[in-house]
Amino acid sequence: MIKTDHHMHTNASVDSPAEMEDMIKQAVDLGLTEICITNHADFHSFTDIQKWDLTNTYNGSIPLSDYVKVLPDGETCEVAIKDFTGYIDTYQRLSQTYAEKISVLMGCELGLYSYSPEAVTAYANKYPFDFIIASQHTLGRRDIGLNRASFFVGRSKQEAYTTHLTEMIQNVRDYDCFDVLGHIDYIVRYWPDEDRDIHIHEFDDLLTALFKTLAEKGKGIEINTSGFRYGLNRTHPGIDLLRKYRECGGEIITVGSDAHRPEHVGGYLTEATQILQEAGFKAYTKFNQRKPIFIDL
């Protein structure tokens, strides 16, 4: 079974209350050999941030204002931990403390946006990350999750998903500052009807373009097990898209729980192992100092 988890968050992410040490301890208790902590760095539109009450705290932890910095364009806000020096100090201390029990790497889940490429790239290059997941949480300047109540009104599934995939393809072409593309079917979490899946027969041309572009650039995707937690009863993405990715020349694939709490660390790794094998993969991937390492399944 896979013994690594390359996607998780601590309270250095705006949406997690978890202490870093608690996440590490849980991974040790599960017998994992390596984890990568991939806290968020997103670049929301100022319009979306105005919807937040920045005086609030997340689950009584850190005030939201501690994550938000308005960028010079006045229209974009960086949403990430502000005290990165203190964060690195904590990471280094804990990774050394637990070094004999588990390898702890420092990564990032970096939001990809068509409207702030300089800010995104600068953030990726600023810190010594071992691994960078690129995730598309928005369409245009609107966050899909924050605007879920209104975003899909008056849109067909075909229109919404086509827009999502088209923008993702362009972002993959425009950016080089990442290693894998995260939860590529993120949008299905919020589609309001029962048939949520991205079906290959409906979006074959777009999926082919996406996966071939990734393969040509030496980038990968992740198999994200949080789909089980979100009621999809499968991973992000599911087996059909994983097979399509492999058929398009994709080889790099990391595995992550997308845990935001200790109890979610290492979740559904047994299922991920089986799904990857059924999809035809012979190995999965982990990263160290931005370099892929292939591990036999």
PDB file of N, CA, C and O in Angstrom, residues 191-227:
ATOM      1  N   TRP A 191     -21.220  21.170  -8.503  1.00  0.00           N
ATOM      2  CA  TRP A 191     -22.297  21.076  -9.488  1.00  0.00           C
ATOM      3  C   TRP A 191     -23.566  20.610  -8.781  1.00  0.00           C
ATOM      4  O   TRP A 191     -23.561  19.619  -8.056  1.00  0.00           O
ATOM      5  N   PRO A 192     -24.695  21.338  -8.953  1.00  0.00           N
ATOM      6  CA  PRO A 192     -25.874  21.091  -8.110  1.00  0.00           C
ATOM      7  C   PRO A 192     -26.705  19.876  -8.490  1.00  0.00           C
ATOM      8  O   PRO A 192     -27.561  19.456  -7.705  1.00  0.00           O
ATOM      9  N   ASP A 193     -26.518  19.291  -9.667  1.00  0.00           N
ATOM     10  CA  ASP A 193     -27.344  18.162 -10.079  1.00  0.00           C
ATOM     11  C   ASP A 193     -26.661  16.833  -9.770  1.00  0.00           C
ATOM     12  O   ASP A 193     -25.478  16.787  -9.457  1.00  0.00           O
ATOM     13  N   GLU A 194     -27.413  15.767  -9.919  1.00  0.00           N
ATOM     14  CA  GLU A 194     -26.927  14.446  -9.505  1.00  0.00           C
ATOM     15  C   GLU A 194     -25.760  13.970 -10.363  1.00  0.00           C
ATOM     16  O   GLU A 194     -24.798  13.395  -9.853  1.00  0.00           O
ATOM     17  N   ASP A 195     -25.831  14.186 -11.682  1.00  0.00           N
ATOM     18  CA  ASP A 195     -24.761  13.726 -12.575  1.00  0.00           C
ATOM     19  C   ASP A 195     -23.643  14.761 -12.584  1.00  0.00           C
ATOM     20  O   ASP A 195     -23.637  15.704 -13.372  1.00  0.00           O
ATOM     21  N   ARG A 196     -22.651  14.577 -11.691  1.00  0.00           N
ATOM     22  CA  ARG A 196     -21.577  15.554 -11.532  1.00  0.00           C
ATOM     23  C   ARG A 196     -20.364  15.281 -12.418  1.00  0.00           C
ATOM     24  O   ARG A 196     -19.579  16.180 -12.674  1.00  0.00           O
ATOM     25  N   ASP A 197     -20.180  14.045 -12.835  1.00  0.00           N
ATOM     26  CA  ASP A 197     -18.898  13.636 -13.400  1.00  0.00           C
ATOM     27  C   ASP A 197     -18.564  14.336 -14.709  1.00  0.00           C
ATOM     28  O   ASP A 197     -19.453  14.722 -15.484  1.00  0.00           O
ATOM     29  N   ILE A 198     -17.248  14.487 -14.945  1.00  0.00           N
ATOM     30  CA  ILE A 198     -16.746  14.926 -16.241  1.00  0.00           C
ATOM     31  C   ILE A 198     -16.610  13.667 -17.087  1.00  0.00           C
ATOM     32  O   ILE A 198     -15.688  12.875 -16.906  1.00  0.00           O
ATOM     33  N   HIS A 199     -17.546  13.479 -18.007  1.00  0.00           N
ATOM     34  CA  HIS A 199     -17.541  12.274 -18.825  1.00  0.00           C
ATOM     35  C   HIS A 199     -16.638  12.467 -20.036  1.00  0.00           C
ATOM     36  O   HIS A 199     -16.713  13.492 -20.724  1.00  0.00           O
ATOM     37  N   ILE A 200     -15.809  11.460 -20.308  1.00  0.00           N
ATOM     38  CA  ILE A 200     -14.847  11.583 -21.398  1.00  0.00           C
ATOM     39  C   ILE A 200     -15.547  11.799 -22.731  1.00  0.00           C
ATOM     40  O   ILE A 200     -15.097  12.618 -23.559  1.00  0.00           O
ATOM     41  N   HIS A 201     -16.650  11.122 -22.971  1.00  0.00           N
ATOM     42  CA  HIS A 201     -17.312  11.257 -24.269  1.00  0.00           C
ATOM     43  C   HIS A 201     -17.862  12.664 -24.497  1.00  0.00           C
ATOM     44  O   HIS A 201     -18.084  13.070 -25.643  1.00  0.00           O
ATOM     45  N   GLU A 202     -18.065  13.425 -23.429  1.00  0.00           N
ATOM     46  CA  GLU A 202     -18.559  14.801 -23.565  1.00  0.00           C
ATOM     47  C   GLU A 202     -17.434  15.820 -23.692  1.00  0.00           C
ATOM     48  O   GLU A 202     -17.624  16.883 -24.299  1.00  0.00           O
ATOM     49  N   PHE A 203     -16.257  15.496 -23.127  1.00  0.00           N
ATOM     50  CA  PHE A 203     -15.181  16.489 -23.060  1.00  0.00           C
ATOM     51  C   PHE A 203     -13.849  15.902 -23.540  1.00  0.00           C
ATOM     52  O   PHE A 203     -12.786  16.321 -23.092  1.00  0.00           O
ATOM     53  N   ASP A 204     -13.915  14.955 -24.476  1.00  0.00           N
ATOM     54  CA  ASP A 204     -12.718  14.235 -24.884  1.00  0.00           C
ATOM     55  C   ASP A 204     -11.639  15.165 -25.445  1.00  0.00           C
ATOM     56  O   ASP A 204     -10.458  15.037 -25.099  1.00  0.00           O
ATOM     57  N   ASP A 205     -12.010  16.095 -26.316  1.00  0.00           N
ATOM     58  CA  ASP A 205     -11.022  16.987 -26.928  1.00  0.00           C
ATOM     59  C   ASP A 205     -10.322  17.842 -25.881  1.00  0.00           C
ATOM     60  O   ASP A 205      -9.093  18.033 -25.937  1.00  0.00           O
ATOM     61  N   LEU A 206     -11.079  18.360 -24.926  1.00  0.00           N
ATOM     62  CA  LEU A 206     -10.493  19.206 -23.882  1.00  0.00           C
ATOM     63  C   LEU A 206      -9.588  18.391 -22.960  1.00  0.00           C
ATOM     64  O   LEU A 206      -8.500  18.841 -22.591  1.00  0.00           O
ATOM     65  N   LEU A 207     -10.028  17.207 -22.571  1.00  0.00           N
ATOM     66  CA  LEU A 207      -9.215  16.363 -21.697  1.00  0.00           C
ATOM     67  C   LEU A 207      -7.934  15.917 -22.402  1.00  0.00           C
ATOM     68  O   LEU A 207      -6.856  15.898 -21.800  1.00  0.00           O
ATOM     69  N   THR A 208      -8.041  15.596 -23.681  1.00  0.00           N
ATOM     70  CA  THR A 208      -6.848  15.217 -24.447  1.00  0.00           C
ATOM     71  C   THR A 208      -5.856  16.366 -24.489  1.00  0.00           C
ATOM     72  O   THR A 208      -4.644  16.176 -24.273  1.00  0.00           O
ATOM     73  N   ALA A 209      -6.355  17.570 -24.757  1.00  0.00           N
ATOM     74  CA  ALA A 209      -5.470  18.743 -24.807  1.00  0.00           C
ATOM     75  C   ALA A 209      -4.820  19.004 -23.456  1.00  0.00           C
ATOM     76  O   ALA A 209      -3.624  19.310 -23.371  1.00  0.00           O
ATOM     77  N   LEU A 210      -5.591  18.865 -22.386  1.00  0.00           N
ATOM     78  CA  LEU A 210      -5.065  19.098 -21.044  1.00  0.00           C
ATOM     79  C   LEU A 210      -3.977  18.089 -20.703  1.00  0.00           C
ATOM     80  O   LEU A 210      -2.865  18.459 -20.278  1.00  0.00           O
ATOM     81  N   PHE A 211      -4.261  16.816 -20.869  1.00  0.00           N
ATOM     82  CA  PHE A 211      -3.330  15.773 -20.452  1.00  0.00           C
ATOM     83  C   PHE A 211      -2.083  15.744 -21.339  1.00  0.00           C
ATOM     84  O   PHE A 211      -0.968  15.514 -20.849  1.00  0.00           O
ATOM     85  N   LYS A 212      -2.241  15.979 -22.631  1.00  0.00           N
ATOM     86  CA  LYS A 212      -1.067  16.001 -23.504  1.00  0.00           C
ATOM     87  C   LYS A 212      -0.177  17.199 -23.216  1.00  0.00           C
ATOM     88  O   LYS A 212       1.055  17.098 -23.285  1.00  0.00           O
ATOM     89  N   THR A 213      -0.778  18.324 -22.885  1.00  0.00           N
ATOM     90  CA  THR A 213       0.015  19.502 -22.521  1.00  0.00           C
ATOM     91  C   THR A 213       0.820  19.233 -21.261  1.00  0.00           C
ATOM     92  O   THR A 213       2.008  19.572 -21.181  1.00  0.00           O
ATOM     93  N   LEU A 214       0.188  18.631 -20.259  1.00  0.00           N
ATOM     94  CA  LEU A 214       0.903  18.279 -19.034  1.00  0.00           C
ATOM     95  C   LEU A 214       2.062  17.327 -19.326  1.00  0.00           C
ATOM     96  O   LEU A 214       3.184  17.531 -18.855  1.00  0.00           O
ATOM     97  N   ALA A 215       1.808  16.289 -20.111  1.00  0.00           N
ATOM     98  CA  ALA A 215       2.850  15.309 -20.413  1.00  0.00           C
ATOM     99  C   ALA A 215       4.007  15.951 -21.171  1.00  0.00           C
ATOM    100  O   ALA A 215       5.177  15.690 -20.877  1.00  0.00           O
ATOM    101  N   GLU A 216       3.682  16.808 -22.128  1.00  0.00           N
ATOM    102  CA  GLU A 216       4.717  17.465 -22.924  1.00  0.00           C
ATOM    103  C   GLU A 216       5.589  18.392 -22.084  1.00  0.00           C
ATOM    104  O   GLU A 216       6.775  18.577 -22.368  1.00  0.00           O
ATOM    105  N   LYS A 217       5.002  18.977 -21.044  1.00  0.00           N
ATOM    106  CA  LYS A 217       5.743  19.903 -20.180  1.00  0.00           C
ATOM    107  C   LYS A 217       6.432  19.195 -19.021  1.00  0.00           C
ATOM    108  O   LYS A 217       7.084  19.844 -18.196  1.00  0.00           O
ATOM    109  N   GLY A 218       6.282  17.884 -18.932  1.00  0.00           N
ATOM    110  CA  GLY A 218       6.891  17.150 -17.833  1.00  0.00           C
ATOM    111  C   GLY A 218       6.193  17.383 -16.506  1.00  0.00           C
ATOM    112  O   GLY A 218       6.806  17.217 -15.439  1.00  0.00           O
ATOM    113  N   LYS A 219       4.912  17.728 -16.560  1.00  0.00           N
ATOM    114  CA  LYS A 219       4.112  17.922 -15.348  1.00  0.00           C
ATOM    115  C   LYS A 219       3.191  16.730 -15.142  1.00  0.00           C
ATOM    116  O   LYS A 219       2.934  15.949 -16.059  1.00  0.00           O
ATOM    117  N   GLY A 220       2.659  16.598 -13.924  1.00  0.00           N
ATOM    118  CA  GLY A 220       1.791  15.484 -13.621  1.00  0.00           C
ATOM    119  C   GLY A 220       0.452  15.920 -13.064  1.00  0.00           C
ATOM    120  O   GLY A 220       0.079  17.105 -13.107  1.00  0.00           O
ATOM    121  N   ILE A 221      -0.279  14.957 -12.548  1.00  0.00           N
ATOM    122  CA  ILE A 221      -1.525  15.212 -11.830  1.00  0.00           C
ATOM    123  C   ILE A 221      -1.441  14.484 -10.488  1.00  0.00           C
ATOM    124  O   ILE A 221      -0.509  13.731 -10.235  1.00  0.00           O
ATOM    125  N   GLU A 222      -2.423  14.733  -9.646  1.00  0.00           N
ATOM    126  CA  GLU A 222      -2.527  13.985  -8.397  1.00  0.00           C
ATOM    127  C   GLU A 222      -3.780  13.137  -8.422  1.00  0.00           C
ATOM    128  O   GLU A 222      -4.753  13.452  -9.116  1.00  0.00           O
ATOM    129  N   ILE A 223      -3.760  12.063  -7.651  1.00  0.00           N
ATOM    130  CA  ILE A 223      -4.977  11.361  -7.291  1.00  0.00           C
ATOM    131  C   ILE A 223      -5.277  11.795  -5.860  1.00  0.00           C
ATOM    132  O   ILE A 223      -4.501  11.556  -4.935  1.00  0.00           O
ATOM    133  N   ASN A 224      -6.378  12.519  -5.721  1.00  0.00           N
ATOM    134  CA  ASN A 224      -6.752  13.188  -4.482  1.00  0.00           C
ATOM    135  C   ASN A 224      -7.899  12.400  -3.861  1.00  0.00           C
ATOM    136  O   ASN A 224      -8.984  12.303  -4.444  1.00  0.00           O
ATOM    137  N   THR A 225      -7.662  11.841  -2.671  1.00  0.00           N
ATOM    138  CA  THR A 225      -8.646  10.926  -2.079  1.00  0.00           C
ATOM    139  C   THR A 225      -9.795  11.638  -1.374  1.00  0.00           C
ATOM    140  O   THR A 225     -10.705  10.979  -0.880  1.00  0.00           O
ATOM    141  N   SER A 226      -9.788  12.971  -1.336  1.00  0.00           N
ATOM    142  CA  SER A 226     -10.834  13.683  -0.606  1.00  0.00           C
ATOM    143  C   SER A 226     -12.202  13.534  -1.244  1.00  0.00           C
ATOM    144  O   SER A 226     -13.218  13.842  -0.608  1.00  0.00           O
ATOM    145  N   GLY A 227     -12.254  13.065  -2.486  1.00  0.00           N
ATOM    146  CA  GLY A 227     -13.556  12.839  -3.104  1.00  0.00           C
ATOM    147  C   GLY A 227     -14.427  11.900  -2.292  1.00  0.00           C
ATOM    148  O   GLY A 227     -15.657  12.054  -2.261  1.00  0.00           O
TER     149      GLY A 227
END
